[in-house]
Amino acid sequence: MKGRVALAIEVGSVVEGVVTGITNFGAFVELPEGKTGLIHISEVADVYVNDVHDFLKEHDKVKVKVLTVDERGKIGLSIKALQDKPSAGQQAAAAPVRPPRPSRDMRRTAASRQIGSPSFEDKLSRFLKDSDERLTDLRRKTDSKRGGRGSRRG
């Protein structure tokens, strides 16, 4: 190990370790000097991690950044902190570009220009009319079963 000095495990340092165990909340990593740290599931990758097994396996060698070391000696680690954050240009290329959403007035005029496409008001009017007709039919049927006003007796 040419020119390599044993790194002290302190917040901000980058160390290499071996995954010793995987749980549903993260992965335990054996660090230099025999210490063990935890990579919380939220620190495994930049994307949503449902199962740590999708990203890590036991005995994997990983490079991690030390996030926390508490007074009890618990060491919080992160792989995500070491991953290159995509630049704004790379993010734009990776993410689908959505055109700006037109204002309500622009949508209304665009809808009125489309021939054969009913406006919201037309659709609402049609819905209310259909609903009223259905309620009237339902009342007629239930009244005739009860022997009410609309029943026919023969």
XYZ file of N, CA, C and O in Angstrom:
616
model
N 0.858 -1.172 0.000
C 0.000 0.000 0.000
C 0.895 1.222 0.000
O 1.285 1.728 1.040
N 1.220 1.654 -1.167
C 2.167 2.714 -1.374
C 1.596 4.061 -0.956
O 0.577 4.494 -1.466
N 2.218 4.718 0.002
C 1.835 6.060 0.395
C 0.471 6.161 1.062
O -0.056 7.240 1.169
N -0.104 5.050 1.471
C -1.444 5.093 2.050
C -1.340 5.022 3.572
O -0.739 4.122 4.128
N -1.962 5.996 4.211
C -1.943 6.056 5.660
C -3.291 5.561 6.160
O -4.317 5.823 5.549
N -3.320 4.849 7.261
C -4.586 4.382 7.828
C -5.455 5.600 8.158
O -5.009 6.517 8.843
N -6.649 5.597 7.609
C -7.541 6.735 7.806
C -8.300 6.608 9.108
O -8.823 5.551 9.440
N -8.363 7.707 9.829
C -9.173 7.720 11.041
C -10.631 7.863 10.606
O -10.934 8.516 9.615
N -11.500 7.214 11.353
C -12.912 7.276 10.998
C -13.512 8.494 11.685
O -13.794 8.476 12.887
N -13.653 9.563 10.908
C -14.254 10.774 11.437
C -15.219 11.330 10.399
O -15.133 10.991 9.220
N -16.130 12.154 10.862
C -17.163 12.701 9.989
C -16.525 13.384 8.786
O -15.591 14.169 8.925
N -17.031 13.038 7.598
C -16.532 13.626 6.362
C -15.489 12.777 5.659
O -15.218 12.988 4.487
N -14.891 11.831 6.372
C -13.857 11.014 5.727
C -14.498 9.958 4.828
O -15.634 9.548 5.021
N -13.733 9.548 3.818
C -14.179 8.518 2.885
C -13.333 7.277 3.150
O -12.106 7.344 3.138
N -14.023 6.159 3.417
C -13.319 4.916 3.721
C -13.900 3.779 2.899
O -14.990 3.889 2.347
N -13.137 2.694 2.846
C -13.607 1.521 2.141
C -13.919 0.444 3.169
O -13.217 0.311 4.166
N -14.989 -0.295 2.915
C -15.367 -1.345 3.845
C -16.024 -2.496 3.111
O -16.161 -2.478 1.887
N -16.445 -3.494 3.878
C -17.071 -4.691 3.319
C -18.452 -4.845 3.950
O -18.594 -4.780 5.173
N -19.461 -5.073 3.114
C -20.822 -5.271 3.593
C -20.873 -6.589 4.362
O -20.537 -7.641 3.821
N -21.278 -6.514 5.632
C -21.325 -7.723 6.463
C -22.753 -8.204 6.705
O -22.949 -9.361 7.072
N -23.710 -7.326 6.520
C -25.095 -7.741 6.742
C -26.054 -6.755 6.117
O -25.761 -5.560 6.029
N -27.213 -7.266 5.677
C -28.227 -6.413 5.051
C -29.542 -6.618 5.789
O -29.943 -7.756 6.052
N -30.179 -5.513 6.136
C -31.476 -5.562 6.814
C -32.488 -4.807 5.965
O -32.133 -4.248 4.919
N -33.730 -4.756 6.444
C -34.736 -4.011 5.687
C -34.554 -2.504 5.821
O -35.157 -1.743 5.088
N -33.714 -2.046 6.751
C -33.503 -0.606 6.930
C -32.122 -0.136 6.497
O -31.815 1.048 6.575
N -31.269 -1.034 6.004
C -29.951 -0.613 5.554
C -28.964 -1.764 5.489
O -29.352 -2.930 5.465
N -27.673 -1.397 5.476
C -26.613 -2.406 5.378
C -25.505 -2.077 6.368
O -25.127 -0.906 6.531
N -24.996 -3.110 7.024
C -23.878 -2.942 7.942
C -22.584 -3.160 7.172
O -22.475 -4.073 6.361
N -21.611 -2.294 7.461
C -20.335 -2.331 6.756
C -19.206 -2.400 7.778
O -19.155 -1.604 8.722
N -18.300 -3.383 7.584
C -17.122 -3.465 8.438
C -16.068 -2.514 7.883
O -15.694 -2.593 6.708
N -15.639 -1.624 8.748
C -14.694 -0.576 8.365
C -13.298 -0.929 8.869
O -13.131 -1.871 9.649
N -12.291 -0.146 8.448
C -10.941 -0.371 8.982
C -10.956 -0.267 10.511
O -11.851 0.340 11.088
N -9.987 -0.818 11.132
C -9.843 -0.836 12.588
C -10.930 -1.695 13.244
O -11.217 -1.554 14.425
N -11.598 -2.570 12.468
C -12.589 -3.480 13.019
C -13.901 -2.837 13.432
O -14.714 -3.468 14.090
N -14.122 -1.595 13.064
C -15.363 -0.916 13.436
C -16.458 -1.238 12.424
O -16.182 -1.606 11.280
N -17.696 -1.094 12.856
C -18.839 -1.358 11.984
C -19.707 -0.120 11.907
O -19.971 0.541 12.922
N -20.165 0.196 10.688
C -21.053 1.331 10.473
C -22.288 0.886 9.730
O -22.362 -0.239 9.215
N -23.280 1.761 9.682
C -24.544 1.444 9.025
C -24.803 2.427 7.890
O -24.711 3.640 8.072
N -25.122 1.866 6.722
C -25.607 2.684 5.604
C -27.125 2.584 5.668
O -27.684 1.516 5.410
N -27.779 3.657 6.067
C -29.247 3.645 6.127
C -29.785 3.503 4.705
O -29.161 3.953 3.739
N -30.952 2.887 4.561
C -31.554 2.639 3.242
C -31.672 3.927 2.422
O -31.523 3.919 1.216
N -31.891 5.061 3.100
C -32.024 6.341 2.387
C -30.689 6.859 1.866
O -30.644 7.799 1.078
N -29.576 6.250 2.312
C -28.242 6.685 1.894
C -27.570 5.699 0.942
O -26.393 5.826 0.642
N -28.332 4.707 0.451
C -27.755 3.699 -0.441
C -27.603 4.233 -1.856
O -26.590 4.000 -2.511
N -28.613 4.962 -2.357
C -28.563 5.445 -3.741
C -29.366 6.730 -3.876
O -30.174 7.075 -3.009
N -29.162 7.417 -5.005
C -29.883 8.664 -5.291
C -31.334 8.414 -5.665
O -32.130 9.328 -5.674
N -31.662 7.181 -6.001
C -33.037 6.847 -6.380
C -33.729 6.175 -5.192
O -33.087 5.800 -4.219
N -35.065 6.018 -5.291
C -35.813 5.360 -4.224
C -35.368 3.906 -4.107
O -35.302 3.187 -5.094
N -35.049 3.490 -2.895
C -34.597 2.127 -2.650
C -35.694 1.389 -1.883
O -35.980 1.717 -0.731
N -36.298 0.425 -2.528
C -37.333 -0.377 -1.878
C -36.694 -1.535 -1.119
O -37.118 -1.870 -0.028
N -35.664 -2.138 -1.714
C -34.978 -3.271 -1.108
C -33.474 -3.077 -1.272
O -32.975 -2.935 -2.392
N -32.759 -3.072 -0.163
C -31.310 -2.862 -0.187
C -30.621 -3.940 -1.016
O -29.608 -3.689 -1.675
N -31.199 -5.143 -1.045
C -30.609 -6.247 -1.826
C -30.515 -5.922 -3.318
O -29.720 -6.531 -4.033
N -31.324 -4.987 -3.789
C -31.259 -4.599 -5.204
C -29.971 -3.841 -5.520
O -29.572 -3.725 -6.677
N -29.308 -3.302 -4.475
C -28.125 -2.480 -4.692
C -26.849 -3.078 -4.095
O -25.772 -2.849 -4.606
N -26.997 -3.811 -2.996
C -25.823 -4.345 -2.304
C -25.993 -5.828 -1.992
O -27.111 -6.305 -1.801
N -24.876 -6.524 -1.915
C -24.848 -7.934 -1.512
C -23.821 -8.059 -0.383
O -22.884 -7.261 -0.294
N -23.992 -9.070 0.437
C -22.991 -9.308 1.483
C -21.642 -9.581 0.832
O -21.576 -10.161 -0.252
N -20.585 -9.150 1.481
C -19.191 -9.291 1.046
C -18.812 -8.322 -0.077
O -17.703 -8.409 -0.594
N -19.736 -7.415 -0.475
C -19.377 -6.382 -1.456
C -18.400 -5.403 -0.817
O -18.561 -5.036 0.344
N -17.404 -4.976 -1.598
C -16.521 -3.900 -1.134
C -17.176 -2.589 -1.558
O -17.571 -2.434 -2.716
N -17.301 -1.682 -0.601
C -17.940 -0.404 -0.898
C -17.106 0.749 -0.373
O -16.414 0.625 0.634
N -17.181 1.850 -1.087
C -16.546 3.074 -0.638
C -17.666 3.924 -0.054
O -18.703 4.121 -0.693
N -17.489 4.395 1.183
C -18.536 5.129 1.880
C -17.990 6.418 2.483
O -16.796 6.526 2.754
N -18.900 7.357 2.687
C -18.552 8.598 3.367
C -19.131 8.521 4.774
O -20.271 8.093 4.964
N -18.346 8.926 5.760
C -18.808 8.911 7.147
C -19.651 10.166 7.374
O -19.175 11.287 7.229
N -20.933 9.947 7.707
C -21.848 11.065 7.945
C -21.891 11.464 9.417
O -21.894 12.650 9.745
N -21.949 10.464 10.290
C -22.058 10.740 11.727
C -21.262 9.721 12.527
O -21.084 8.581 12.113
N -20.791 10.171 13.671
C -20.211 9.281 14.671
C -20.739 9.812 15.992
O -20.394 10.921 16.400
N -21.624 9.031 16.650
C -22.204 9.551 17.893
C -21.371 9.134 19.104
O -20.386 8.392 18.986
N -21.790 9.618 20.275
C -21.011 9.381 21.496
C -20.952 7.904 21.888
O -20.044 7.483 22.594
N -21.899 7.098 21.402
C -21.876 5.665 21.703
C -21.038 4.887 20.692
O -20.940 3.670 20.772
N -20.492 5.588 19.699
C -19.644 4.928 18.719
C -20.377 4.456 17.472
O -19.787 3.799 16.620
N -21.685 4.765 17.371
C -22.425 4.378 16.169
C -21.966 5.241 14.999
O -21.868 6.463 15.117
N -21.736 4.588 13.871
C -21.194 5.285 12.702
C -22.234 5.249 11.582
O -22.660 4.183 11.142
N -22.650 6.432 11.139
C -23.598 6.543 10.028
C -22.839 6.765 8.735
O -21.974 7.645 8.639
N -23.159 5.952 7.722
C -22.424 5.983 6.457
C -23.338 6.310 5.286
O -24.556 6.169 5.388
N -22.737 6.698 4.166
C -23.503 6.988 2.961
C -22.721 6.620 1.715
O -21.536 6.930 1.598
N -23.404 5.953 0.799
C -22.850 5.728 -0.536
C -23.336 6.867 -1.428
O -22.613 7.375 -2.275
N -24.560 7.284 -1.201
C -25.203 8.331 -2.003
C -24.379 9.624 -1.992
O -24.257 10.285 -3.016
N -23.788 9.961 -0.864
C -23.019 11.200 -0.746
C -21.786 11.209 -1.646
O -21.265 12.271 -1.979
N -21.322 10.020 -2.064
C -20.141 9.944 -2.925
C -20.487 9.910 -4.412
O -19.612 10.085 -5.248
N -21.745 9.661 -4.729
C -22.131 9.566 -6.137
C -22.134 10.953 -6.758
O -22.520 11.931 -6.115
N -21.682 11.008 -8.005
C -21.662 12.281 -8.711
C -23.083 12.780 -8.903
O -23.941 12.049 -9.392
N -23.302 13.999 -8.492
C -24.606 14.608 -8.724
C -24.625 15.065 -10.180
O -23.705 15.746 -10.629
N -25.653 14.690 -10.943
C -25.691 15.126 -12.338
C -25.812 16.640 -12.413
O -26.491 17.252 -11.607
N -25.099 17.214 -13.370
C -25.175 18.671 -13.545
C -26.561 19.028 -14.076
O -27.328 18.171 -14.493
N -26.864 20.306 -14.102
C -28.186 20.752 -14.558
C -28.446 20.293 -15.990
O -29.549 19.899 -16.337
N -27.413 20.307 -16.839
C -27.566 19.867 -18.228
C -27.854 18.374 -18.319
O -28.674 17.932 -19.104
N -27.179 17.583 -17.476
C -27.413 16.142 -17.478
C -28.793 15.822 -16.933
O -29.465 14.930 -17.421
N -29.239 16.563 -15.905
C -30.576 16.337 -15.350
C -31.630 16.641 -16.394
O -32.600 15.919 -16.533
N -31.423 17.703 -17.146
C -32.396 18.078 -18.171
C -32.465 17.005 -19.251
O -33.534 16.695 -19.762
N -31.324 16.426 -19.590
C -31.321 15.380 -20.610
C -31.964 14.103 -20.091
O -32.620 13.391 -20.834
N -31.793 13.818 -18.809
C -32.331 12.579 -18.245
C -33.824 12.673 -17.960
O -34.552 11.717 -18.139
N -34.253 13.830 -17.501
C -35.669 13.991 -17.134
C -36.480 14.420 -18.352
O -36.014 15.215 -19.167
N -37.709 13.885 -18.485
C -38.544 14.325 -19.600
C -38.912 15.797 -19.431
O -39.204 16.244 -18.333
N -38.863 16.512 -20.519
C -39.161 17.941 -20.474
C -40.650 18.139 -20.717
O -41.197 17.652 -21.702
N -41.284 18.830 -19.799
C -42.705 19.121 -19.952
C -42.863 20.567 -20.382
O -42.250 21.455 -19.804
N -43.697 20.795 -21.387
C -43.923 22.180 -21.775
C -44.677 22.902 -20.667
O -45.382 22.277 -19.877
N -44.534 24.213 -20.583
C -45.250 24.941 -19.546
C -46.758 24.772 -19.724
O -47.259 24.684 -20.845
N -47.452 24.696 -18.607
C -48.892 24.465 -18.647
C -49.608 25.767 -19.006
O -49.351 26.802 -18.399
N -50.518 25.721 -19.991
C -51.222 26.950 -20.378
C -52.161 27.410 -19.271
O -52.635 26.615 -18.463
N -52.413 28.720 -19.246
C -53.310 29.254 -18.238
C -54.736 28.785 -18.498
O -55.061 28.280 -19.572
N -55.607 28.995 -17.528
C -56.994 28.543 -17.641
C -57.679 29.210 -18.841
O -58.404 28.564 -19.589
N -57.449 30.505 -19.027
C -58.078 31.216 -20.155
C -57.602 30.659 -21.487
O -58.389 30.507 -22.418
N -56.312 30.348 -21.569
C -55.783 29.796 -22.814
C -56.393 28.429 -23.098
O -56.703 28.107 -24.235
N -56.582 27.612 -22.047
C -57.193 26.293 -22.242
C -58.632 26.438 -22.712
O -59.086 25.698 -23.566
N -59.356 27.382 -22.129
C -60.757 27.567 -22.475
C -60.890 27.992 -23.943
O -61.712 27.457 -24.671
N -60.059 28.935 -24.377
C -60.147 29.377 -25.772
C -59.696 28.274 -26.712
O -60.268 28.094 -27.771
N -58.677 27.491 -26.306
C -58.224 26.388 -27.154
C -59.327 25.336 -27.270
O -59.563 24.795 -28.347
N -60.029 25.067 -26.179
C -61.113 24.081 -26.208
C -62.266 24.573 -27.081
O -62.881 23.791 -27.796
N -62.541 25.848 -27.031
C -63.651 26.366 -27.836
C -63.288 26.376 -29.326
O -64.166 26.312 -30.176
N -61.980 26.435 -29.646
C -61.555 26.407 -31.036
C -61.642 25.017 -31.640
O -61.776 24.870 -32.843
N -61.523 23.988 -30.813
C -61.551 22.628 -31.330
C -62.988 22.259 -31.689
O -63.857 22.154 -30.829
N -63.206 22.076 -32.963
C -64.540 21.744 -33.429
C -64.816 20.281 -33.107
O -63.978 19.418 -33.311
N -66.016 20.010 -32.594
C -66.385 18.645 -32.256
C -65.979 18.253 -30.849
O -66.363 17.208 -30.368
N -65.221 19.079 -30.172
C -64.824 18.797 -28.800
C -65.653 19.665 -27.868
O -65.492 20.882 -27.856
N -66.543 19.063 -27.095
C -67.414 19.871 -26.241
C -66.629 20.537 -25.110
O -65.658 19.979 -24.596
N -67.058 21.729 -24.730
C -66.413 22.453 -23.640
C -66.821 21.823 -22.317
O -67.735 20.997 -22.251
N -66.177 22.239 -21.260
C -66.499 21.731 -19.933
C -67.953 22.038 -19.584
O -68.656 21.194 -19.039
N -68.378 23.248 -19.916
C -69.762 23.638 -19.610
C -70.755 22.734 -20.335
O -71.774 22.340 -19.772
N -70.455 22.390 -21.606
C -71.335 21.490 -22.360
C -71.377 20.097 -21.714
O -72.437 19.482 -21.592
N -70.208 19.619 -21.312
C -70.142 18.304 -20.674
C -70.919 18.311 -19.353
O -71.646 17.364 -19.046
N -70.761 19.371 -18.567
C -71.464 19.477 -17.292
C -72.968 19.529 -17.515
O -73.729 18.850 -16.819
N -73.398 20.290 -18.487
C -74.826 20.401 -18.793
C -75.392 19.039 -19.182
O -76.465 18.640 -18.707
N -74.665 18.311 -20.030
C -75.104 16.983 -20.459
C -75.172 16.017 -19.275
O -76.117 15.250 -19.123
N -74.170 16.094 -18.388
C -74.149 15.235 -17.214
C -75.360 15.503 -16.320
O -76.016 14.569 -15.847
N -75.639 16.781 -16.070
C -76.780 17.123 -15.213
C -78.098 16.648 -15.817
O -78.963 16.140 -15.105
N -78.241 16.794 -17.117
C -79.464 16.354 -17.792
C -79.629 14.834 -17.674
O -80.698 14.341 -17.307
N -78.540 14.087 -17.969
C -78.583 12.624 -17.863
C -78.872 12.182 -16.432
O -79.671 11.271 -16.196
N -78.247 12.842 -15.477
C -78.445 12.499 -14.078
C -79.894 12.726 -13.660
O -80.493 11.892 -12.973
N -80.456 13.842 -14.089
C -81.855 14.157 -13.760
C -82.797 13.115 -14.357
O -83.741 12.661 -13.696
N -82.527 12.715 -15.606
C -83.370 11.697 -16.251
C -83.288 10.366 -15.508
O -84.307 9.698 -15.298
N -82.094 9.988 -15.083
C -81.932 8.731 -14.348
C -82.676 8.765 -13.019
O -83.304 7.785 -12.622
N -82.584 9.893 -12.309
C -83.295 10.010 -11.034
C -84.804 9.925 -11.226
O -85.505 9.289 -10.441
N -85.325 10.553 -12.287
C -86.763 10.505 -12.574
C -87.191 9.070 -12.853
O -88.204 8.609 -12.317
N -86.427 8.349 -13.673
C -86.745 6.943 -13.960
C -86.722 6.107 -12.685
O -87.602 5.265 -12.462
N -85.742 6.319 -11.842
C -85.615 5.571 -10.600
C -86.814 5.824 -9.684
O -87.369 4.901 -9.098
N -87.204 7.096 -9.577
C -88.370 7.429 -8.743
C -89.626 6.735 -9.258
O -90.414 6.224 -8.473
N -89.824 6.756 -10.586
C -91.006 6.096 -11.167
C -91.043 4.616 -10.807
O -92.076 4.084 -10.433
N -89.898 3.956 -10.939
C -89.834 2.517 -10.670
C -90.076 2.213 -9.192
O -90.792 1.280 -8.862
N -89.473 2.982 -8.293
C -89.649 2.702 -6.868
C -91.052 3.064 -6.396
O -91.612 2.365 -5.557
N -91.646 4.127 -6.950
C -93.012 4.496 -6.580
C -93.995 3.427 -7.019
O -94.936 3.095 -6.298
N -93.811 2.846 -8.214
C -94.742 1.821 -8.693
C -94.640 0.563 -7.839
O -95.626 -0.118 -7.625
N -93.465 0.270 -7.302
C -93.307 -0.909 -6.452
C -93.962 -0.699 -5.092
O -94.434 -1.621 -4.470
N -93.967 0.550 -4.623
C -94.535 0.858 -3.318
C -96.055 1.072 -3.383
O -96.701 1.169 -2.363
N -96.564 1.268 -4.587
C -97.977 1.579 -4.712
C -98.235 3.059 -4.486
O -99.291 3.451 -4.053
N -97.243 3.858 -4.784
C -97.357 5.300 -4.563
C -98.058 5.987 -5.717
O -98.782 5.393 -6.490
N -97.807 7.285 -5.861
C -98.486 8.137 -6.844
C -98.439 7.605 -8.249
O -99.444 7.621 -8.941
N -97.308 7.140 -8.670
C -97.162 6.779 -10.065
C -97.555 5.351 -10.385
O -97.397 4.885 -11.496
N -98.116 4.637 -9.420
C -98.433 3.233 -9.691
C -99.712 3.083 -10.488
O -100.617 3.902 -10.423
N -99.768 2.019 -11.246
C -100.962 1.730 -12.030
C -101.607 0.498 -11.452
O -100.959 -0.529 -11.279
N -102.868 0.609 -11.178
C -103.555 -0.570 -10.663
C -104.621 -0.963 -11.653
O -105.370 -0.133 -12.150
N -104.727 -2.198 -11.930
C -105.635 -2.590 -12.973
C -106.645 -3.529 -12.620
O -107.380 -3.977 -11.964
